[in-house]
Every structure is written in C-alpha cells, then in structure tokens.
XYZ file of C-alpha atoms in Angstrom:
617
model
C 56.993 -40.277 -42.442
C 60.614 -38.892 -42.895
C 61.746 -36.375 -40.547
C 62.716 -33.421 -42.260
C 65.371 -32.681 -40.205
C 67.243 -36.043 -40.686
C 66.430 -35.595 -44.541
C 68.673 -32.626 -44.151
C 71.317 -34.062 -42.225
C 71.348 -37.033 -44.514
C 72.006 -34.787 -47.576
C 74.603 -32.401 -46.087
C 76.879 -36.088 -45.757
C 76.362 -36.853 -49.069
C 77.148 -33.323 -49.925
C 80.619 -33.618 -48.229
C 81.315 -37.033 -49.007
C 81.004 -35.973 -52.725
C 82.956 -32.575 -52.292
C 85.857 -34.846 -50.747
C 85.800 -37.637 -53.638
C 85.749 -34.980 -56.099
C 88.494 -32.837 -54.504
C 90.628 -36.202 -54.033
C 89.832 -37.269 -57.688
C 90.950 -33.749 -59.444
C 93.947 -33.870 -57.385
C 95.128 -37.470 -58.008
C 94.276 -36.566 -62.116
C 96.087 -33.037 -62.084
C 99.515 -35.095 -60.484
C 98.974 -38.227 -62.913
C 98.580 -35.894 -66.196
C 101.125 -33.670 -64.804
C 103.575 -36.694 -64.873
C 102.487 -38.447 -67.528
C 102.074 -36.116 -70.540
C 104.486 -33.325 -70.998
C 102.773 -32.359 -74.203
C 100.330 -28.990 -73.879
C 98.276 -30.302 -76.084
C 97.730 -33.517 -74.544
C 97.498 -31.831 -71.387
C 94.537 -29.844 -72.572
C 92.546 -32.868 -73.929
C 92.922 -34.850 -70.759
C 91.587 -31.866 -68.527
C 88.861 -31.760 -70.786
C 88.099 -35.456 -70.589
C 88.410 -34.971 -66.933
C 86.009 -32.130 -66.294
C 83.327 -34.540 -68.875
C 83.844 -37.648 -65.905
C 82.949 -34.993 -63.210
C 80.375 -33.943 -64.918
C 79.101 -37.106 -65.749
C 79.484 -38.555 -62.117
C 78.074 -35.058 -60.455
C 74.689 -35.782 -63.187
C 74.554 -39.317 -61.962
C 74.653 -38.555 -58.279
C 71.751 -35.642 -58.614
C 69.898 -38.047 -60.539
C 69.914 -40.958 -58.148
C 69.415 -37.996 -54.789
C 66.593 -36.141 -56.932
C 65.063 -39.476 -57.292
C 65.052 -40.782 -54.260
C 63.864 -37.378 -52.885
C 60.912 -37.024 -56.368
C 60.231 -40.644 -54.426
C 59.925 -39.291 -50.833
C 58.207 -36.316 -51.636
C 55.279 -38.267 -53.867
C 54.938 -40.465 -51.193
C 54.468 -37.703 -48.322
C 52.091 -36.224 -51.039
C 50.102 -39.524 -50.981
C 50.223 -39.375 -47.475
C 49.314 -35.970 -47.211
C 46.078 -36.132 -49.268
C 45.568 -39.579 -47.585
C 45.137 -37.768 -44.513
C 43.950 -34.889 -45.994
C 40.701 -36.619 -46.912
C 40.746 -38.486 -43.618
C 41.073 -35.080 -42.132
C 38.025 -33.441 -44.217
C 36.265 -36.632 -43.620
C 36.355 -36.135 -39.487
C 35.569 -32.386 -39.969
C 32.446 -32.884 -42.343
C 31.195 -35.731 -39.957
C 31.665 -34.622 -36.615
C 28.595 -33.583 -34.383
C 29.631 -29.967 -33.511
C 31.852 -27.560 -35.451
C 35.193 -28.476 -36.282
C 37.456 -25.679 -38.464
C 40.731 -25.578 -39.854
C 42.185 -22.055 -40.695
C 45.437 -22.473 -42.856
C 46.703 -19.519 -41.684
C 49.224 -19.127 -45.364
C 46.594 -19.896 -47.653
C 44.192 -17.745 -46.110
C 41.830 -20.610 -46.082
C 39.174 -21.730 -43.977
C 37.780 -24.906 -44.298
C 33.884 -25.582 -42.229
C 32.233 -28.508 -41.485
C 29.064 -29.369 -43.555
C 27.243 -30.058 -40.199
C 28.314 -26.978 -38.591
C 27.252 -24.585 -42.563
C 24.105 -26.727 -41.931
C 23.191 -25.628 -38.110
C 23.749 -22.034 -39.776
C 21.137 -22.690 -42.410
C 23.321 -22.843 -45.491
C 24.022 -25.515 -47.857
C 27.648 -26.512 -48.685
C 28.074 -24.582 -51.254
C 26.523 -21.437 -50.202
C 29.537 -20.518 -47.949
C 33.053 -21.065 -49.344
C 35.873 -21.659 -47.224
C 37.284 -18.493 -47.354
C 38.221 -16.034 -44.689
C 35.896 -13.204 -46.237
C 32.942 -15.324 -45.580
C 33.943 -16.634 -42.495
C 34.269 -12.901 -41.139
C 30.768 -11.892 -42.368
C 29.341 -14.917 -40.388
C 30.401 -12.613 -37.228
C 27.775 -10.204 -35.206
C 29.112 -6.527 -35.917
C 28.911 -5.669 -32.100
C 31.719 -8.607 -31.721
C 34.113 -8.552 -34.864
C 36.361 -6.306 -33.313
C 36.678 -7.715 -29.978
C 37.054 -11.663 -31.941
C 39.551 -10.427 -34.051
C 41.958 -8.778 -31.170
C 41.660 -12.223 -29.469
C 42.423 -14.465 -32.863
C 45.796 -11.648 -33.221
C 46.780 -11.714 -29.226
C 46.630 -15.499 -29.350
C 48.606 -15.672 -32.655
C 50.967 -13.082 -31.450
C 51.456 -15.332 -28.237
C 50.161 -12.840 -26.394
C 47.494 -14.792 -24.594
C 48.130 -18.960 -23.667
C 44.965 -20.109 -24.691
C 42.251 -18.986 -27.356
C 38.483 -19.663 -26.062
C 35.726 -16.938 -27.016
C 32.208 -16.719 -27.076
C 31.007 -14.444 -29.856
C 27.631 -14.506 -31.979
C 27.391 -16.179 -35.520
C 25.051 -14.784 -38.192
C 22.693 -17.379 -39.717
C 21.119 -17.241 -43.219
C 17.672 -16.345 -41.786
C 19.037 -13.323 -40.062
C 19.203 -14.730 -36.811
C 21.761 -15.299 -34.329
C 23.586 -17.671 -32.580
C 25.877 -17.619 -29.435
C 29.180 -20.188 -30.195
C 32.282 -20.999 -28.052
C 35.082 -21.287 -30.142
C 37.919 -22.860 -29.261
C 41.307 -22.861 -30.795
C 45.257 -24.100 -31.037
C 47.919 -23.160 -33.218
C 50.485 -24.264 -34.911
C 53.378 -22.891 -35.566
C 57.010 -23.284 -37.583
C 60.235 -22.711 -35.954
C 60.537 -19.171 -36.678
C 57.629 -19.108 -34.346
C 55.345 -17.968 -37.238
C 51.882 -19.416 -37.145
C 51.024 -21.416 -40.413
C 47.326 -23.779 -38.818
C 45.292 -22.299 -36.369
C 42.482 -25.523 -35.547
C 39.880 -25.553 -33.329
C 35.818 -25.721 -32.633
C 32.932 -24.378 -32.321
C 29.777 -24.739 -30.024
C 26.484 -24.139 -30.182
C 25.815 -22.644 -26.981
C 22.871 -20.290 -27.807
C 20.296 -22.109 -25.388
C 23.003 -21.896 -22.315
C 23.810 -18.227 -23.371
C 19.494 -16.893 -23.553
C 19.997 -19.164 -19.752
C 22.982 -17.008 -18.661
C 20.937 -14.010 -20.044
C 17.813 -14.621 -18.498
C 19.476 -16.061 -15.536
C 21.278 -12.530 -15.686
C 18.280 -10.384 -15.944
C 16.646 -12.153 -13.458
C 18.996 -11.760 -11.095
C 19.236 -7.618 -12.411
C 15.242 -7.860 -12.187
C 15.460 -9.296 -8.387
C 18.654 -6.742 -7.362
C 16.133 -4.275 -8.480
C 13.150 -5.493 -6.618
C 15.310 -6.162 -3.702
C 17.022 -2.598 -3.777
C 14.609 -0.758 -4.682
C 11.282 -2.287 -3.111
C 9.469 0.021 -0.998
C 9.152 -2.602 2.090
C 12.271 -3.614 4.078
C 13.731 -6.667 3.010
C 16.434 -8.931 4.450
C 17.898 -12.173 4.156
C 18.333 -14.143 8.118
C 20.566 -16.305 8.083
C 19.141 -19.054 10.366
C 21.986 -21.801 12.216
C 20.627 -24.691 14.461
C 17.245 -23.188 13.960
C 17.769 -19.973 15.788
C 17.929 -16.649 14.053
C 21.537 -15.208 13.257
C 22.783 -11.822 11.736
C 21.200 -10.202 8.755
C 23.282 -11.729 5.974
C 21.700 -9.353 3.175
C 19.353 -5.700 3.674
C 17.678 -3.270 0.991
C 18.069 0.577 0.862
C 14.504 0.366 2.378
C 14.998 -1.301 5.501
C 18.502 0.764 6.533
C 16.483 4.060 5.929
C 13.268 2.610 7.770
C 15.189 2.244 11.121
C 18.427 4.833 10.446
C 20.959 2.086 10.545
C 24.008 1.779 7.900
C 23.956 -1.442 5.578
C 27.249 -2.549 7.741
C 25.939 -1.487 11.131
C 22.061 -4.360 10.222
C 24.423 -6.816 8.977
C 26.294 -6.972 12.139
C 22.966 -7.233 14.204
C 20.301 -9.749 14.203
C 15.887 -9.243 14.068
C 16.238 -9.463 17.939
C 18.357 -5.970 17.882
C 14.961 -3.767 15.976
C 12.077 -5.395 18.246
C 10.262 -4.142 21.233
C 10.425 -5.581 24.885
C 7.441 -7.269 24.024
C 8.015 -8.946 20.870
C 10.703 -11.826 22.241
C 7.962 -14.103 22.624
C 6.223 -13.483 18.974
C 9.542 -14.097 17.336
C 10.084 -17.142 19.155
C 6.340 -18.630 18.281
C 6.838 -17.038 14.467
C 10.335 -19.226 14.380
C 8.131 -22.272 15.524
C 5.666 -22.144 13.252
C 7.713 -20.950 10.439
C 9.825 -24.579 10.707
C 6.721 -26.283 10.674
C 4.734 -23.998 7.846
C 8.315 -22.933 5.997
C 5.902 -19.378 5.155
C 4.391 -16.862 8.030
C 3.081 -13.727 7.914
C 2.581 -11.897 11.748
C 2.585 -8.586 12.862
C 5.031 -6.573 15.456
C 6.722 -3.768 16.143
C 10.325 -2.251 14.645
C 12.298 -0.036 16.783
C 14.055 2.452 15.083
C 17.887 3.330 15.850
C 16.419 6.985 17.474
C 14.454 4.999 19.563
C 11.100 5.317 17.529
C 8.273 2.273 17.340
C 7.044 1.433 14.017
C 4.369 -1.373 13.854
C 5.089 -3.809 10.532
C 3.413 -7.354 9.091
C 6.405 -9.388 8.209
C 6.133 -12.416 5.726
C 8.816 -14.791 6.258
C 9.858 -17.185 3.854
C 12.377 -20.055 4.951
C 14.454 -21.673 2.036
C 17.831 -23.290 1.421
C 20.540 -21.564 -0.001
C 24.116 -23.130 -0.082
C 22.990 -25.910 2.258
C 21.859 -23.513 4.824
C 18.586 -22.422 6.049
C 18.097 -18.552 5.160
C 14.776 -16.526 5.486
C 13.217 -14.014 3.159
C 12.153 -11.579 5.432
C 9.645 -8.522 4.225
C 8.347 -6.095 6.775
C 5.866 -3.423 5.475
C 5.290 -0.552 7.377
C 1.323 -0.976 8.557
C 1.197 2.337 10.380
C -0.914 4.372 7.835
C -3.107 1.195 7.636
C -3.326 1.182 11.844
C -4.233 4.786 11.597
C -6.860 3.702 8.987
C -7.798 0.919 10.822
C -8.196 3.034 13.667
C -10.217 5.978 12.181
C -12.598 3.073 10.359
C -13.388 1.523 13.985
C -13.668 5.245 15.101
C -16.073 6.068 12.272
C -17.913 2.817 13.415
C -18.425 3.648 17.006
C -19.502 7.173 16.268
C -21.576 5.489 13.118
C -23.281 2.888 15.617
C -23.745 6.048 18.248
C -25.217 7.787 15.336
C -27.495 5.041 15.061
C -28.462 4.559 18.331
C -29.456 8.545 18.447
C -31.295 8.354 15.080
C -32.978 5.003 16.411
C -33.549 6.384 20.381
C -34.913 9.344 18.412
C -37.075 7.704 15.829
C -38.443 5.776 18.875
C -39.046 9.099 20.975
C -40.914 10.168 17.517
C -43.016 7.246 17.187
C -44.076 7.452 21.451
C -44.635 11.288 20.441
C -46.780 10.609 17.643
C -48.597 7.451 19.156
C -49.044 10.315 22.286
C -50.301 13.136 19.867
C -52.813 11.177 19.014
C -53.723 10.158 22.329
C -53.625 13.837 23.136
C -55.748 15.085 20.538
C -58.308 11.299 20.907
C -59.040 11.687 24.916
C -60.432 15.917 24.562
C -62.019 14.770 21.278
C -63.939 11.794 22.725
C -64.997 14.106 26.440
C -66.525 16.567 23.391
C -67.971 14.421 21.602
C -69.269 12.243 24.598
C -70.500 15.967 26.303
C -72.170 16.806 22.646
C -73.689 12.914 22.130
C -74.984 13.526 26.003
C -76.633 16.750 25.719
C -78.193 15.914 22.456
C -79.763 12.817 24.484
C -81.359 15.385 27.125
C -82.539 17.526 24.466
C -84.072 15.167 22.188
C -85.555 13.177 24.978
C -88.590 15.361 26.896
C -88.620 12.708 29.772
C -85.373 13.225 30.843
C -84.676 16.447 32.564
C -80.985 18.105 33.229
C -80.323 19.553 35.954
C -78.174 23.145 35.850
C -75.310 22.062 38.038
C -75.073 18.822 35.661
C -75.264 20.899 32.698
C -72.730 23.297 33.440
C -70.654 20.358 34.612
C -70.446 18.899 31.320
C -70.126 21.983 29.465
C -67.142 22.565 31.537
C -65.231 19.586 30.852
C -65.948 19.903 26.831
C -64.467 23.570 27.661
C -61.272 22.532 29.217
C -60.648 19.748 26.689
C -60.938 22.675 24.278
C -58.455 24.546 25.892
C -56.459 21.619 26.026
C -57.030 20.830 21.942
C -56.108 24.762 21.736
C -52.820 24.286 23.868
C -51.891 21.657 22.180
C -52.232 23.193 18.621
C -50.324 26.573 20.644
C -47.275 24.702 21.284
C -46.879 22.218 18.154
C -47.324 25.900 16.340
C -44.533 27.785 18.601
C -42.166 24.842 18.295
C -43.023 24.902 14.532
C -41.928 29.146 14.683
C -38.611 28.565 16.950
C -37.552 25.883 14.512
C -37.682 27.781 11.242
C -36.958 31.059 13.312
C -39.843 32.747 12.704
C -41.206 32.967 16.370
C -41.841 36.252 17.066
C -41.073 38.124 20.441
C -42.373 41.189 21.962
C -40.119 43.032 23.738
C -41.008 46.001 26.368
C -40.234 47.243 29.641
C -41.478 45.268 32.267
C -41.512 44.724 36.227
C -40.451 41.089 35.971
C -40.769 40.434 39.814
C -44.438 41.548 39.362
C -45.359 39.321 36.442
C -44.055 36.357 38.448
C -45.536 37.408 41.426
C -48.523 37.699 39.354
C -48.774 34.575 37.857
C -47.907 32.476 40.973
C -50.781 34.044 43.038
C -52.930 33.982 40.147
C -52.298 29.779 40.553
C -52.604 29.323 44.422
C -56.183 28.823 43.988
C -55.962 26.473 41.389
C -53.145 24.084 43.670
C -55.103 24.059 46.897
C -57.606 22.313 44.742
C -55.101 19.893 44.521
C -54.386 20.008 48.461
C -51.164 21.959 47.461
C -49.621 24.654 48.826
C -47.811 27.677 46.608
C -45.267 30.011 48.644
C -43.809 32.985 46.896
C -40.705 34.974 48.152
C -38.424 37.157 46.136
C -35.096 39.051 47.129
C -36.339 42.132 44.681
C -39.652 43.702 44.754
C -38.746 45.162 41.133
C -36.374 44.820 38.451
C -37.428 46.352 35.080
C -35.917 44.620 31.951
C -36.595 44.511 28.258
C -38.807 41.165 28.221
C -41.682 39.497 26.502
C -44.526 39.259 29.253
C -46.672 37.001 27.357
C -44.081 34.427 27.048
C -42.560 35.080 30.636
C -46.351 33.897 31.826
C -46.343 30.937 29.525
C -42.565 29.487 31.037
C -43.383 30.298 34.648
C -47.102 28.544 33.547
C -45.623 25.614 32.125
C -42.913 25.064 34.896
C -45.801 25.548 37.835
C -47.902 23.218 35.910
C -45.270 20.031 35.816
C -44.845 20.629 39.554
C -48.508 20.189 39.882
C -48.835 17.511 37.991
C -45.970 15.832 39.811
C -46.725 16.109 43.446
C -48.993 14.685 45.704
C -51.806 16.461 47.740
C -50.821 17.918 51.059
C -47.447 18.588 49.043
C -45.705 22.296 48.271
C -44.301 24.264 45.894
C -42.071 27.188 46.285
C -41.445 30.091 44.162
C -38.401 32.404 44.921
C -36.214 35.343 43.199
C -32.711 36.044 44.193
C -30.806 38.791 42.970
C -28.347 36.872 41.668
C -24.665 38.178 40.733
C -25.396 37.049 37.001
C -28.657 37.980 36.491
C -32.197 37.492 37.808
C -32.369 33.612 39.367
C -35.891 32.094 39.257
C -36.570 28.767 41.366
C -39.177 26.522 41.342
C -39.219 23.789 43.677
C -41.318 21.286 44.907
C -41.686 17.917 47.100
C -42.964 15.698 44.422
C -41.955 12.123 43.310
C -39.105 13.518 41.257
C -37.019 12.849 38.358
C -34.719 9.905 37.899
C -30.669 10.976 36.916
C -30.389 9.137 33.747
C -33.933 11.637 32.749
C -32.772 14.509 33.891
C -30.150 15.297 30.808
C -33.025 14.660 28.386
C -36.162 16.707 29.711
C -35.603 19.709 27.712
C -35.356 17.230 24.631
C -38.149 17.712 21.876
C -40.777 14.743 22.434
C -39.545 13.631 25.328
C -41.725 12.974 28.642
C -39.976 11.107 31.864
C -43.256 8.930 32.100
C -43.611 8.313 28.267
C -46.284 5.570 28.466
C -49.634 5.616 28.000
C -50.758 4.588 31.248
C -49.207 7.873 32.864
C -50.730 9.047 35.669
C -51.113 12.810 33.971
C -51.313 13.992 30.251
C -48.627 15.471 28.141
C -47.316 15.935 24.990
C -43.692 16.202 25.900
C -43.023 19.137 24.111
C -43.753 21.979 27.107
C -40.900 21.685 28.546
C -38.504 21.587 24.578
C -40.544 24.826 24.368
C -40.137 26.467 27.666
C -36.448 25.704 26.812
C -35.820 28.047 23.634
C -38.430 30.372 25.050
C -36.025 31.281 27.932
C -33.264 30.922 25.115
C -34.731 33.436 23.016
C -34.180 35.998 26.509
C -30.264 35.235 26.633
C -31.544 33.368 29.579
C -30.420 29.626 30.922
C -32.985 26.623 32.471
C -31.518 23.634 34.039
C -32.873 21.520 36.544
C -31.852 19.085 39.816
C -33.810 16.399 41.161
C -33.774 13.257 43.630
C -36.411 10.454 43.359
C -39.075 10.718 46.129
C -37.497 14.263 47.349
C -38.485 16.303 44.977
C -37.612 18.505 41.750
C -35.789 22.095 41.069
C -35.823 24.171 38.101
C -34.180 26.787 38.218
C -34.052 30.031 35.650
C -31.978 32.588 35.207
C -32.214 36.045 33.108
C -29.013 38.414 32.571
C -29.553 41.715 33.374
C -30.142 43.956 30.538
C -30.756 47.540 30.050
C -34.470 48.841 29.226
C -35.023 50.455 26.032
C -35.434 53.996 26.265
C -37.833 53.030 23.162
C -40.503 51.789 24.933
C -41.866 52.917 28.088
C -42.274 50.573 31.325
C -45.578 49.218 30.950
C -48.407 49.412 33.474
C -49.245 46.453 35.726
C -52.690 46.139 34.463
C -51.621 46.033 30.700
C -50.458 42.624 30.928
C -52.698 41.368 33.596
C -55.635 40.969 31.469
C -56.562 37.772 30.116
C -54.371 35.730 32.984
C -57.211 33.653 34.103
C -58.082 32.433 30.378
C -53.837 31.556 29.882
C -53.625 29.760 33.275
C -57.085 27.811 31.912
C -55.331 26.731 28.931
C -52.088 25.892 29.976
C -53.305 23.895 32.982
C -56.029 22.520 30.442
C -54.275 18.910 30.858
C -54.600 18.798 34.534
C -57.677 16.982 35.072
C -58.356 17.051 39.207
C -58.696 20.773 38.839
C-alpha cells in the first residue's frame, strides 16, 4: 500500500511544477501578444484564447491526478475490505474473544465464539457500544469505564482489567480483557483492539482460594487454643515463625517478643527431654499429639496436649503446632479419680458393712437358736420324766434344768431389750429418766452386787473411788445397764484367777469411770470399731462366749444420751480399759435426790439378765 505521506509529498511537486509552467507560460504569452498585436481588440481575443489553453491544460492535469488517485483509492478500498473480511474472518474464528472497538464509528464488532460463550446467537447482540456496555456487571461499569478513558487519555501504559460479563441466562462471568490502541498523529485514538478471557473458573479459585485463606486467618486468629507455626532447620526446632491472639495472651508475651523465641523458651525444666522424643517421633510419624507443661512469662505453669503437625511450606519443614490448655480437664480428671477413691471407699464401707450385717444376722439367729433349743430340750426333758412313772427326778436335777431354761429366758429377754433400745436411740424415741442421784453409790452398788457372781468365775472385783458422793441429774436404770454391760465383757474376757478393777476419780472434766481388767485383750486394728453397731472382736461362731455385738453400740449412745464420752485402750494378752466419763451437771431443784433403796430394788433380776449370756455362772 501507498504511504500517505509520500502521496502528499508527491502531489505538492506536481502542484509546484504546474504553478511554475503556468506562471512561465502567462508570462512568455503576455510579452509575445504584447509585441505582436498592437490592436486592443486583438489583444482582448488572444487573452481570452489564452485563459481557454489554461483552462484546458489545468482540466487535463486534474483529470489525469484525480484518476490516478480515483485508481489508488479503489484499490486501497479493495484492499481494505480484503482485509477487512480477513480481519472479521480471524475474529469470528478465533478460540477466545477477540474485539475491535472503532473508536469514530462508535462501533464494536464481537466474535461469534465469544456472543456464543455468553449464550447469545449472532444476531441477538449487535455490535454496538450500547450493548456492549449492558453486557457489564453494575458493581464494575464504573470502575471499567475509568480504566478504558485513563488508557485512552494515555494516562495509564497498558490496559488489562478483569471485570464481570452478563450472560443471557442471568449469570455471570469473570473476563480479562486486554487492550491496545491506536492512535492518529494528533494523538487522538481512532481503534482500540484487544481480548477477552474467560477466566471465571480461575477467578471462583482465587475466590475460594481467598476465603479459604480469610476462613483459616480466622480460625488461626481467633481459635481458642494457641497456635503457632515452628519453623524447623536441620531437624531441630527454630523460632516461632507465625502465633495467634490465643497463644500471646495464654503466656503474656507480645506477638514480636514469641516470634523472637523458640518452644524451648515456654517449657518447664523437665520437659527438654519430651520435646526432644516428640521431635523424634514426629520425623518418623510427621503427626504427634503429647502432653507438657507451658510456662507463662509471670512465671506461671500451665499443663497443655499439643498436636503437632510437620509439613512443607516453601521447601522448608514447618510445624503446625496447637496446644490446648488441659488444666480444667486435669482438675476434672483429678476430682473423677477423687470421686473414685472415695466411691471405691464407699464401697468397701457399704460392703465391710453389709458383711458385718450378714455375721450379725447369721449371729441373731444363733442367739435366739442356742436359748430356744436349752428350752425346748429342758421342756422335751421334763415332759419325758413326767410322762414316764419309772423314771424319777430328782429335786436338785429339776431345779437344775429349770434354771438353765430360766437364764436362756433372760437371755431371749435381753436380747429382745437391746435390739428394742437400739431400735428407740435410732428413731430418737428412747426415753430417759432423769433424777437426782448418788452416782458413786449406784456404781458402788452394782459392782458389789457382781462380786459374787465373778468369784464363780475364779475372778476377783476391786472397787475404789476418789468420791464417796456426787449427786447429778442421771438415769439410774440405764447407769446400771452401762456399768452391767461393761463388767459383763470383762467377764467374759478374762480368765479365772484373773481381776477386774473398778475406780472413780474426780476428774477435772467430770466424773471418770474405769474399768479394767487382765484379760486376753483387744487387738489395735478392733479397737476403733467396738462401739460399731453389729460388731463383735471375735465375730465367729465358734467364739468362746455369746454375743450379739450390739451391747457395747448401745452402751455407746446410752452414755451419749448423758453428755458423757466412752473410749477404750487395750494390749493383747495384758488386758483391756474402758474408761467413762460424765460432765458435771447441776441437780434439778425439780426433783428431789432419791433414796438409796428406790433404785436398789430389782438389781439381782437386771444383773440375771444382762449376764444371761454368760454360761459358767
């Protein structure tokens, strides 16, 4: 193709060449008419015949220039439409987008392929710049349009955007469109060419990619564990090249103050060595979880479980560490096994006191089976002398039987007394006599009242007292029953040719009653559970004396019910000592100080029953 610019300079020399013929030619005619015809007239028609020749040669010359330049320009129209349609033809067959906006005409021509990928058909969308504007998402039109005009405007070197496209379904689609200009040499732009790209499945990426990241900033920042990134070189553990809000508020160190230390900086003194086996098996497992312990920047110890998880990041080794603070689950842990323990103590109680239920119940009924089968035997036996006339009974043998079905009796009736009092205590309706009594004489009483019965057991009984009398607001009847009881066990428990001492001190508290003996005495690991309902030091059946095990359980919260307090020492082989004690308390000016006799009557008949189970007597 002709350059337009030689085209130019071609026909500015023809221009002059024909201004300097014609300017040569009306000079040379003016001087040859001037010379040759004198005549006005003459001179007149040979002007005129002049100016026709100029005008005829000035007609040719445009002629044969306009030509040749009608020629040029339908031959750069040829060409133009040539490549026009060669142009249209590369657009309308290329894979992506290619677009041509002719900036003058205000026209836009698309691509079939690229109307197509937007759902339309070819003549759904015409090439016009109102349509092509529509095509644009609202939310970008304005910030497309200011780059198209800062680009034309040569205020930016390039033009690449990414902007969304409107499709005919409603839908859209993310495109990179890029662009170059042309412009004339008044710098004006008259094509602006370029393409677009479908980049919608790179863009949801980016976006997803995006939120992800957002999602995991989140989760990282905000997580209620302490995380942190390790950066690990040469497979030992470096500084902290990333920490959450967590972890810097956990142990009271700034963000820039962790990331210039390393995990070895927060442990204890004696968690060197579980890092070092953690680091081990993490290259070998690439995920641990262990426990340890954090130590705070004031010093404070915090045990954690930290999962580590080693991956590569920029072609370095980095672990994901995340330490959770385990102390409310130690606590819990530690409560649970506390709860245990006292549950399986619990147990063994409930157990240890089922079993001291079932030897209590197996012993009940031993207790009520032996004075059941002496009566019944005694009965069975005297029925045998009286229904047989050949046998004759003799009065000592008589009365000997009738005796022993007596003291079983009292026995049954003791028996019956207590299970009945421990009944009362329990549901508190036990109910205690209070007057004015000598105490030191009730004692005294009942002791001497007993000597008889223990030297028939080759004992001896020795009574001393500190007091010879000390009125206070008692219960005699019950007083008898715990002295009874007490004197009774000591029996029971020593040997013949042993003793048994009573004594009363005046004691700075109160009233102190001892009774001690020389019998085989109590083993330590018994003595804390004597006064215990049901239980009996000698529990099996093969005992060498009978019992219930609830005499002494009952003595217990007798001497309770007084405000008093019964505890007991005792060696194996040596001996035992109980030992009682009643506060002083006023008398009540209520009830006068009863007479000795008053409560002296019926001794005999108590001491019978309540040494009912003593069977030597």
């Amino acid at each position: 193709m002709i350059s337009i610019k030689k085209e130019r300079i071609y026909a500015i020399k023809i221009v002059c060449i024909y201004a300097i013929i014609a300017k040569i030619f009306v000079y040379t005619s003016d001087y040859i008419i001037g010379h040759m015809f004198k005549s006005i007239d003459k001179f007149i028609m040979f002007n005129y015949i002049k100016c026709n020749i100029c005008i005829v040669i000035t007609c040719i010359g445009f002629y044969i220039v306009i030509d040749k330049y009608i020629r040029i320009i339908k031959n750069l129209k040829n060409e133009i439409e040539v490549n026009d349609e060669q142009y249209k033809f590369v657009i309308n067959n290329t894979t992506g987008g290619l677009w041509c906006w002719d900036v003058e005409k205000n026209h836009i021509l698309f691509p079939y392929k690229w109307k197509s990928i937007l759902g339309y058909k070819d003549h759904e969308i015409s090439n016009s710049e109102e349509d092509w504007f529509k095509l644009i998402h609202p939310d970008d039109y304005d910030y497309v349009f200011k780059k198209i005009y800062d680009y034309m405007d040569k205020k930016t070197d390039e033009f690449i955007i990414e902007y969304r496209m409107r499709k005919k379904d409603g839908t859209y689609i993310w495109v990179l469109d890029r662009g170059q200009g042309i412009w004339d040499e008044n710098g004006r732009i008259i094509k602006f060419m370029g393409t677009y790209t479908d980049i919608t499945e790179m863009k949801e990426s980016q976006i997803e990619l995006k939120q992800s990241e957002e999602k995991f900033k989140a989760l990282f920042h905000n997580a209620g564990d302490a995380i942190a990134l390790i950066q690990l070189d040469n497979n030992c553990i470096n500084k902290y090249i990333e920490v959450n809000k967590s972890a810097c508020e956990r142990l009271g160190y700034t963000k820039e103050e962790l990331l210039n230390m390393t995990p070895y900086d927060i442990r204890d003194d004696k968690s060197y060595n579980k890092y070092k086996e953690a680091l081990m098996k993490l290259n070998e497992l690439r995920r641990i979880t262990y426990e340890t312990i954090h130590v705070t920047k004031n010093g404070t110890k915090i045990p954690v479980e930290i999962n580590w998880h080693l991956f590569d990041f920029d072609s370095k080794k980095v672990i994901l560490s995340i330490a959770r603070d385990i102390t409310q689950r130690k606590e819990a842990n530690d409560k649970l096994l506390k709860i245990i323990e006292e549950n399986e103590e619990l147990l063994e109680k409930t157990i240890h006191h089922d079993r001291i239920k079932t030897e209590f119940f197996c012993n009940m009924s031993h207790e009520f089976k032996t004075p059941l089968n002496v009566i019944l035997g005694t009965i069975q036996l005297l029925n045998t002398y009286k229904n047989d006339d050949c046998i004759k009974i003799k009065p000592e043998k008589f009365n000997k039987y009738i005796n022993m079905a007596n003291q079983n009796c009292l026995r049954l009736l003791r028996l019956i007394n207590n299970i009945m009092d421990i009944t009362k205590l329990e549901y508190d309706s036990f109910e205690i006599k209070y007057r004015n009594y000598n105490i030191i004489y009730i004692i005294e009483s009942i002791t001497q009242s007993v000597v008889e019965f223990a030297k028939l057991n080759g004992i001896d009984i020795i009574f001393d007292t500190d007091l010879e009398e000390k009125i206070i607001l008692c219960d005699a009847d019950i007083i008898e029953r715990i002295i009874l009881n007490i004197l009774s066990n000591s029996i029971k428990n020593t040997d013949k040719g042993g003793c048994i001492w009573v004594n009363i001190y005046n004691d700075n508290e109160g009233i102190l009653i001892t009774i001690k003996d020389d019998g085989i005495g109590i083993p330590k690991d018994k003595i804390e559970t004597i006064f215990d309902r049901f239980t009996q030091v000698d529990g099996s059946l093969k005992r060498k004396h009978e019992g219930s095990g609830v005499g002494l359980s009952l003595v217990k919260s007798l001497v309770e019910k007084h405000n008093g307090h019964i505890w007991v020492t005792s060696e194996v082989g040596i001996g035992t000592q109980t030992f009682i004690r009643f506060p002083y308390n006023n008398c009540n000016n209520n009830y006068e100080i009863e007479e000795e006799c008053s409560y002296n009557n019926n001794l005999v008949e108590k001491i019978n029953i309540e040494f009912s189970d003593i069977y030597s007597l």
